[in-house]
mmCIF file with all atom_site columns, C-alpha atoms in Angstrom:
data_model
loop_
_atom_site.group_PDB
_atom_site.id
_atom_site.type_symbol
_atom_site.label_atom_id
_atom_site.label_alt_id
_atom_site.label_comp_id
_atom_site.label_asym_id
_atom_site.label_entity_id
_atom_site.label_seq_id
_atom_site.pdbx_PDB_ins_code
_atom_site.Cartn_x
_atom_site.Cartn_y
_atom_site.Cartn_z
_atom_site.occupancy
_atom_site.B_iso_or_equiv
_atom_site.pdbx_formal_charge
_atom_site.auth_seq_id
_atom_site.auth_comp_id
_atom_site.auth_asym_id
_atom_site.auth_atom_id
_atom_site.pdbx_PDB_model_num
ATOM 1   C CA . MET A 1 1   ? 17.271  -7.945  17.962  1.00 54.00 ? 1   MET A CA 1
ATOM 2   C CA . GLN A 1 2   ? 15.858  -8.105  14.442  1.00 63.00 ? 2   GLN A CA 1
ATOM 3   C CA . ARG A 1 3   ? 16.298  -11.342 12.579  1.00 65.00 ? 3   ARG A CA 1
ATOM 4   C CA . SER A 1 4   ? 17.466  -11.856 9.027   1.00 71.00 ? 4   SER A CA 1
ATOM 5   C CA . HIS A 1 5   ? 15.316  -13.944 6.773   1.00 81.00 ? 5   HIS A CA 1
ATOM 6   C CA . VAL A 1 6   ? 14.843  -14.932 3.168   1.00 89.00 ? 6   VAL A CA 1
ATOM 7   C CA . VAL A 1 7   ? 11.439  -14.762 1.508   1.00 90.00 ? 7   VAL A CA 1
ATOM 8   C CA . LYS A 1 8   ? 11.195  -16.584 -1.815  1.00 91.00 ? 8   LYS A CA 1
ATOM 9   C CA . LYS A 1 9   ? 8.940   -15.306 -4.613  1.00 89.00 ? 9   LYS A CA 1
ATOM 10  C CA . ASP A 1 10  ? 6.086   -17.660 -3.682  1.00 90.00 ? 10  ASP A CA 1
ATOM 11  C CA . GLN A 1 11  ? 6.334   -16.897 0.054   1.00 92.00 ? 11  GLN A CA 1
ATOM 12  C CA . GLY A 1 12  ? 4.955   -14.215 2.349   1.00 95.00 ? 12  GLY A CA 1
ATOM 13  C CA . GLN A 1 13  ? 1.649   -13.452 4.006   1.00 95.00 ? 13  GLN A CA 1
ATOM 14  C CA . ALA A 1 14  ? -0.847  -13.287 1.122   1.00 96.00 ? 14  ALA A CA 1
ATOM 15  C CA . PHE A 1 15  ? -4.341  -11.829 1.097   1.00 95.00 ? 15  PHE A CA 1
ATOM 16  C CA . GLU A 1 16  ? -6.747  -9.968  -1.170  1.00 95.00 ? 16  GLU A CA 1
ATOM 17  C CA . LEU A 1 17  ? -7.801  -6.379  -0.561  1.00 94.00 ? 17  LEU A CA 1
ATOM 18  C CA . ALA A 1 18  ? -10.414 -4.651  -2.728  1.00 91.00 ? 18  ALA A CA 1
ATOM 19  C CA . GLY A 1 19  ? -9.623  -7.033  -5.597  1.00 93.00 ? 19  GLY A CA 1
ATOM 20  C CA . ASP A 1 20  ? -5.846  -6.537  -5.382  1.00 96.00 ? 20  ASP A CA 1
ATOM 21  C CA . ASN A 1 21  ? -3.548  -9.372  -4.379  1.00 96.00 ? 21  ASN A CA 1
ATOM 22  C CA . VAL A 1 22  ? -1.114  -8.402  -1.635  1.00 97.00 ? 22  VAL A CA 1
ATOM 23  C CA . VAL A 1 23  ? 1.836   -10.321 -0.218  1.00 97.00 ? 23  VAL A CA 1
ATOM 24  C CA . ILE A 1 24  ? 3.591   -8.989  2.868   1.00 97.00 ? 24  ILE A CA 1
ATOM 25  C CA . LYS A 1 25  ? 7.256   -9.800  2.285   1.00 97.00 ? 25  LYS A CA 1
ATOM 26  C CA . VAL A 1 26  ? 8.496   -8.241  5.520   1.00 96.00 ? 26  VAL A CA 1
ATOM 27  C CA . SER A 1 27  ? 6.198   -6.947  8.243   1.00 95.00 ? 27  SER A CA 1
ATOM 28  C CA . SER A 1 28  ? 6.648   -4.393  10.970  1.00 95.00 ? 28  SER A CA 1
ATOM 29  C CA . ASP A 1 29  ? 6.860   -7.332  13.384  1.00 93.00 ? 29  ASP A CA 1
ATOM 30  C CA . ASP A 1 30  ? 9.908   -8.587  11.450  1.00 93.00 ? 30  ASP A CA 1
ATOM 31  C CA . THR A 1 31  ? 11.647  -5.182  11.549  1.00 93.00 ? 31  THR A CA 1
ATOM 32  C CA . GLY A 1 32  ? 10.903  -4.036  15.075  1.00 93.00 ? 32  GLY A CA 1
ATOM 33  C CA . GLY A 1 33  ? 8.391   -1.569  13.623  1.00 95.00 ? 33  GLY A CA 1
ATOM 34  C CA . ALA A 1 34  ? 10.931  0.120   11.335  1.00 96.00 ? 34  ALA A CA 1
ATOM 35  C CA . TYR A 1 35  ? 9.250   -0.660  7.998   1.00 97.00 ? 35  TYR A CA 1
ATOM 36  C CA . THR A 1 36  ? 7.184   -3.061  5.947   1.00 97.00 ? 36  THR A CA 1
ATOM 37  C CA . LEU A 1 37  ? 7.525   -4.195  2.324   1.00 98.00 ? 37  LEU A CA 1
ATOM 38  C CA . MET A 1 38  ? 4.658   -5.598  0.274   1.00 98.00 ? 38  MET A CA 1
ATOM 39  C CA . HIS A 1 39  ? 4.167   -6.933  -3.246  1.00 98.00 ? 39  HIS A CA 1
ATOM 40  C CA . TRP A 1 40  ? 0.874   -5.630  -4.699  1.00 98.00 ? 40  TRP A CA 1
ATOM 41  C CA . THR A 1 41  ? -0.823  -6.878  -7.844  1.00 98.00 ? 41  THR A CA 1
ATOM 42  C CA . VAL A 1 42  ? -3.214  -4.066  -8.689  1.00 98.00 ? 42  VAL A CA 1
ATOM 43  C CA . VAL A 1 43  ? -6.259  -5.005  -10.762 1.00 97.00 ? 43  VAL A CA 1
ATOM 44  C CA . ALA A 1 44  ? -7.312  -3.121  -13.879 1.00 97.00 ? 44  ALA A CA 1
ATOM 45  C CA . GLY A 1 45  ? -9.410  -0.097  -12.986 1.00 96.00 ? 45  GLY A CA 1
ATOM 46  C CA . ALA A 1 46  ? -8.193  0.107   -9.376  1.00 95.00 ? 46  ALA A CA 1
ATOM 47  C CA . ALA A 1 47  ? -8.156  3.646   -8.011  1.00 94.00 ? 47  ALA A CA 1
ATOM 48  C CA . PRO A 1 48  ? -7.842  4.112   -4.258  1.00 92.00 ? 48  PRO A CA 1
ATOM 49  C CA . PRO A 1 49  ? -8.960  7.608   -3.226  1.00 94.00 ? 49  PRO A CA 1
ATOM 50  C CA . PRO A 1 50  ? -6.389  10.338  -2.627  1.00 96.00 ? 50  PRO A CA 1
ATOM 51  C CA . HIS A 1 51  ? -5.090  10.247  0.926   1.00 96.00 ? 51  HIS A CA 1
ATOM 52  C CA . ARG A 1 52  ? -2.339  11.378  3.298   1.00 96.00 ? 52  ARG A CA 1
ATOM 53  C CA . HIS A 1 53  ? -0.434  9.406   5.905   1.00 96.00 ? 53  HIS A CA 1
ATOM 54  C CA . ALA A 1 54  ? 0.540   11.708  8.774   1.00 96.00 ? 54  ALA A CA 1
ATOM 55  C CA . ARG A 1 55  ? 3.214   9.358   10.083  1.00 94.00 ? 55  ARG A CA 1
ATOM 56  C CA . TYR A 1 56  ? 4.210   7.057   7.231   1.00 97.00 ? 56  TYR A CA 1
ATOM 57  C CA . ASP A 1 57  ? 6.620   7.601   4.367   1.00 98.00 ? 57  ASP A CA 1
ATOM 58  C CA . GLU A 1 58  ? 5.553   5.362   1.490   1.00 98.00 ? 58  GLU A CA 1
ATOM 59  C CA . THR A 1 59  ? 7.455   4.111   -1.545  1.00 98.00 ? 59  THR A CA 1
ATOM 60  C CA . PHE A 1 60  ? 6.226   2.586   -4.786  1.00 98.00 ? 60  PHE A CA 1
ATOM 61  C CA . TYR A 1 61  ? 8.387   0.712   -7.298  1.00 98.00 ? 61  TYR A CA 1
ATOM 62  C CA . VAL A 1 62  ? 6.661   -0.433  -10.493 1.00 98.00 ? 62  VAL A CA 1
ATOM 63  C CA . LEU A 1 63  ? 7.734   -3.957  -11.394 1.00 98.00 ? 63  LEU A CA 1
ATOM 64  C CA . ARG A 1 64  ? 5.372   -4.419  -14.333 1.00 98.00 ? 64  ARG A CA 1
ATOM 65  C CA . GLY A 1 65  ? 2.645   -2.369  -15.946 1.00 98.00 ? 65  GLY A CA 1
ATOM 66  C CA . THR A 1 66  ? 1.566   1.240   -16.161 1.00 97.00 ? 66  THR A CA 1
ATOM 67  C CA . LEU A 1 67  ? -0.405  3.448   -13.813 1.00 96.00 ? 67  LEU A CA 1
ATOM 68  C CA . ASN A 1 68  ? -1.071  7.118   -13.198 1.00 98.00 ? 68  ASN A CA 1
ATOM 69  C CA . PHE A 1 69  ? 0.299   8.334   -9.886  1.00 98.00 ? 69  PHE A CA 1
ATOM 70  C CA . LEU A 1 70  ? -1.048  11.425  -8.128  1.00 98.00 ? 70  LEU A CA 1
ATOM 71  C CA . ILE A 1 71  ? 1.354   13.408  -5.928  1.00 97.00 ? 71  ILE A CA 1
ATOM 72  C CA . GLU A 1 72  ? -0.324  16.449  -4.353  1.00 96.00 ? 72  GLU A CA 1
ATOM 73  C CA . ASP A 1 73  ? -2.025  17.888  -7.493  1.00 96.00 ? 73  ASP A CA 1
ATOM 74  C CA . LYS A 1 74  ? 0.297   16.471  -10.171 1.00 97.00 ? 74  LYS A CA 1
ATOM 75  C CA . VAL A 1 75  ? -0.318  13.220  -12.079 1.00 98.00 ? 75  VAL A CA 1
ATOM 76  C CA . VAL A 1 76  ? 2.712   11.291  -13.336 1.00 97.00 ? 76  VAL A CA 1
ATOM 77  C CA . ALA A 1 77  ? 2.568   8.249   -15.646 1.00 97.00 ? 77  ALA A CA 1
ATOM 78  C CA . MET A 1 78  ? 4.637   5.438   -14.161 1.00 97.00 ? 78  MET A CA 1
ATOM 79  C CA . THR A 1 79  ? 5.825   2.219   -15.777 1.00 97.00 ? 79  THR A CA 1
ATOM 80  C CA . ASP A 1 80  ? 8.325   -0.619  -15.337 1.00 98.00 ? 80  ASP A CA 1
ATOM 81  C CA . GLY A 1 81  ? 11.263  0.456   -13.186 1.00 98.00 ? 81  GLY A CA 1
ATOM 82  C CA . ASP A 1 82  ? 9.788   3.794   -12.090 1.00 98.00 ? 82  ASP A CA 1
ATOM 83  C CA . PHE A 1 83  ? 9.943   4.702   -8.407  1.00 98.00 ? 83  PHE A CA 1
ATOM 84  C CA . VAL A 1 84  ? 8.263   7.294   -6.209  1.00 98.00 ? 84  VAL A CA 1
ATOM 85  C CA . ARG A 1 85  ? 8.828   8.207   -2.573  1.00 98.00 ? 85  ARG A CA 1
ATOM 86  C CA . VAL A 1 86  ? 5.882   9.842   -0.825  1.00 98.00 ? 86  VAL A CA 1
ATOM 87  C CA . PRO A 1 87  ? 6.917   11.648  2.370   1.00 98.00 ? 87  PRO A CA 1
ATOM 88  C CA . ALA A 1 88  ? 4.527   11.616  5.329   1.00 97.00 ? 88  ALA A CA 1
ATOM 89  C CA . GLY A 1 89  ? 1.797   14.226  4.934   1.00 97.00 ? 89  GLY A CA 1
ATOM 90  C CA . THR A 1 90  ? 1.881   14.190  1.119   1.00 98.00 ? 90  THR A CA 1
ATOM 91  C CA . ARG A 1 91  ? -1.409  13.725  -0.774  1.00 97.00 ? 91  ARG A CA 1
ATOM 92  C CA . HIS A 1 92  ? -1.187  10.753  -3.127  1.00 97.00 ? 92  HIS A CA 1
ATOM 93  C CA . ALA A 1 93  ? -3.091  8.034   -4.981  1.00 97.00 ? 93  ALA A CA 1
ATOM 94  C CA . TYR A 1 94  ? -2.803  5.955   -8.118  1.00 97.00 ? 94  TYR A CA 1
ATOM 95  C CA . THR A 1 95  ? -5.075  4.738   -10.886 1.00 97.00 ? 95  THR A CA 1
ATOM 96  C CA . ASN A 1 96  ? -4.631  1.658   -13.032 1.00 97.00 ? 96  ASN A CA 1
ATOM 97  C CA . ASN A 1 97  ? -6.318  2.812   -16.249 1.00 95.00 ? 97  ASN A CA 1
ATOM 98  C CA . SER A 1 98  ? -5.017  -0.155  -18.230 1.00 94.00 ? 98  SER A CA 1
ATOM 99  C CA . ASP A 1 99  ? -6.735  -3.447  -18.992 1.00 95.00 ? 99  ASP A CA 1
ATOM 100 C CA . ALA A 1 100 ? -3.928  -5.364  -17.261 1.00 97.00 ? 100 ALA A CA 1
ATOM 101 C CA . THR A 1 101 ? -2.727  -5.815  -13.719 1.00 97.00 ? 101 THR A CA 1
ATOM 102 C CA . VAL A 1 102 ? 0.165   -3.739  -12.394 1.00 98.00 ? 102 VAL A CA 1
ATOM 103 C CA . GLU A 1 103 ? 2.774   -5.176  -10.034 1.00 98.00 ? 103 GLU A CA 1
ATOM 104 C CA . LEU A 1 104 ? 4.271   -2.902  -7.390  1.00 98.00 ? 104 LEU A CA 1
ATOM 105 C CA . LEU A 1 105 ? 6.628   -3.125  -4.455  1.00 98.00 ? 105 LEU A CA 1
ATOM 106 C CA . VAL A 1 106 ? 5.149   -0.920  -1.748  1.00 98.00 ? 106 VAL A CA 1
ATOM 107 C CA . GLY A 1 107 ? 7.139   0.053   1.311   1.00 98.00 ? 107 GLY A CA 1
ATOM 108 C CA . MET A 1 108 ? 6.033   1.941   4.396   1.00 98.00 ? 108 MET A CA 1
ATOM 109 C CA . SER A 1 109 ? 8.212   3.442   7.076   1.00 98.00 ? 109 SER A CA 1
ATOM 110 C CA . PRO A 1 110 ? 7.630   3.029   9.903   1.00 97.00 ? 110 PRO A CA 1
ATOM 111 C CA . GLY A 1 111 ? 5.727   -0.209  9.509   1.00 96.00 ? 111 GLY A CA 1
ATOM 112 C CA . GLY A 1 112 ? 2.359   -1.032  10.997  1.00 95.00 ? 112 GLY A CA 1
ATOM 113 C CA . MET A 1 113 ? -0.288  -0.069  8.466   1.00 95.00 ? 113 MET A CA 1
ATOM 114 C CA . GLU A 1 114 ? 0.087   -3.465  6.792   1.00 97.00 ? 114 GLU A CA 1
ATOM 115 C CA . LYS A 1 115 ? -1.792  -4.860  9.803   1.00 96.00 ? 115 LYS A CA 1
ATOM 116 C CA . LEU A 1 116 ? -4.847  -2.768  8.853   1.00 95.00 ? 116 LEU A CA 1
ATOM 117 C CA . PHE A 1 117 ? -4.579  -3.924  5.223   1.00 95.00 ? 117 PHE A CA 1
ATOM 118 C CA . LEU A 1 118 ? -4.355  -7.545  6.384   1.00 94.00 ? 118 LEU A CA 1
ATOM 119 C CA . GLN A 1 119 ? -7.277  -7.219  8.802   1.00 93.00 ? 119 GLN A CA 1
ATOM 120 C CA . ALA A 1 120 ? -9.425  -5.597  6.097   1.00 93.00 ? 120 ALA A CA 1
ATOM 121 C CA . GLY A 1 121 ? -8.391  -8.225  3.549   1.00 92.00 ? 121 GLY A CA 1
ATOM 122 C CA . GLU A 1 122 ? -9.264  -11.110 5.866   1.00 89.00 ? 122 GLU A CA 1
ATOM 123 C CA . SER A 1 123 ? -12.860 -9.949  6.352   1.00 86.00 ? 123 SER A CA 1
ATOM 124 C CA . GLU A 1 124 ? -15.487 -11.517 4.103   1.00 84.00 ? 124 GLU A CA 1
ATOM 125 C CA . THR A 1 125 ? -16.691 -8.124  2.898   1.00 87.00 ? 125 THR A CA 1
ATOM 126 C CA . LEU A 1 126 ? -14.758 -4.887  3.164   1.00 87.00 ? 126 LEU A CA 1
ATOM 127 C CA . ASP A 1 127 ? -16.596 -2.461  5.461   1.00 90.00 ? 127 ASP A CA 1
ATOM 128 C CA . LEU A 1 128 ? -15.356 0.856   4.089   1.00 89.00 ? 128 LEU A CA 1
ATOM 129 C CA . ASP A 1 129 ? -16.766 2.898   6.978   1.00 90.00 ? 129 ASP A CA 1
ATOM 130 C CA . TRP A 1 130 ? -14.836 0.728   9.445   1.00 92.00 ? 130 TRP A CA 1
ATOM 131 C CA . TYR A 1 131 ? -11.692 0.824   7.285   1.00 92.00 ? 131 TYR A CA 1
ATOM 132 C CA . PHE A 1 132 ? -11.628 4.614   6.898   1.00 91.00 ? 132 PHE A CA 1
ATOM 133 C CA . LYS A 1 133 ? -12.332 5.104   10.624  1.00 92.00 ? 133 LYS A CA 1
ATOM 134 C CA . GLU A 1 134 ? -9.510  2.699   11.600  1.00 92.00 ? 134 GLU A CA 1
ATOM 135 C CA . ALA A 1 135 ? -7.137  4.299   9.096   1.00 93.00 ? 135 ALA A CA 1
ATOM 136 C CA . LYS A 1 136 ? -7.830  7.723   10.591  1.00 92.00 ? 136 LYS A CA 1
ATOM 137 C CA . GLU A 1 137 ? -7.844  6.806   14.284  1.00 92.00 ? 137 GLU A CA 1
ATOM 138 C CA . ALA A 1 138 ? -5.128  4.162   14.479  1.00 90.00 ? 138 ALA A CA 1
ATOM 139 C CA . HIS A 1 139 ? -2.870  5.231   11.598  1.00 92.00 ? 139 HIS A CA 1
ATOM 140 C CA . GLN A 1 140 ? -3.512  8.973   11.118  1.00 92.00 ? 140 GLN A CA 1
ATOM 141 C CA . THR A 1 141 ? -4.380  8.359   7.478   1.00 92.00 ? 141 THR A CA 1
ATOM 142 C CA . ILE A 1 142 ? -7.035  10.589  5.943   1.00 92.00 ? 142 ILE A CA 1
ATOM 143 C CA . TYR A 1 143 ? -8.817  9.527   2.743   1.00 92.00 ? 143 TYR A CA 1
ATOM 144 C CA . GLU A 1 144 ? -10.586 12.064  0.522   1.00 91.00 ? 144 GLU A CA 1
ATOM 145 C CA . MET A 1 145 ? -14.020 10.770  -0.313  1.00 77.00 ? 145 MET A CA 1
ATOM 146 C CA . GLY A 1 146 ? -16.100 11.874  -3.276  1.00 61.00 ? 146 GLY A CA 1
#
């Protein structure tokens, strides 16, 4: 049985990943694997490479700021209040071209990939080779490099 819980704005499992601040508000452990929800503060200049999740739907809700969001081969400018749902298998990425941070709510369904983010964020230095290998093997996520 899943449990209900309240997470206040200054609560959650916080860590840093590639310069971004991430707070897991609800984890896959909390939802029986159904989903996860995270609050991301994306640093200026951040641009994760385009990628596809074979088994995860992902959602992005912009709380504050502006970023360019890539869906397949189309780039869409997103700002406060904008939302995008990325079905499993869809190529996507974002770029924060501004000089300010961008705040996002990021959801994944089913949950589980937040554990990789957390593990990577807890290491002293991010080993990208390890991260991309884990993402591919354990989470069927393929990143485009180069």
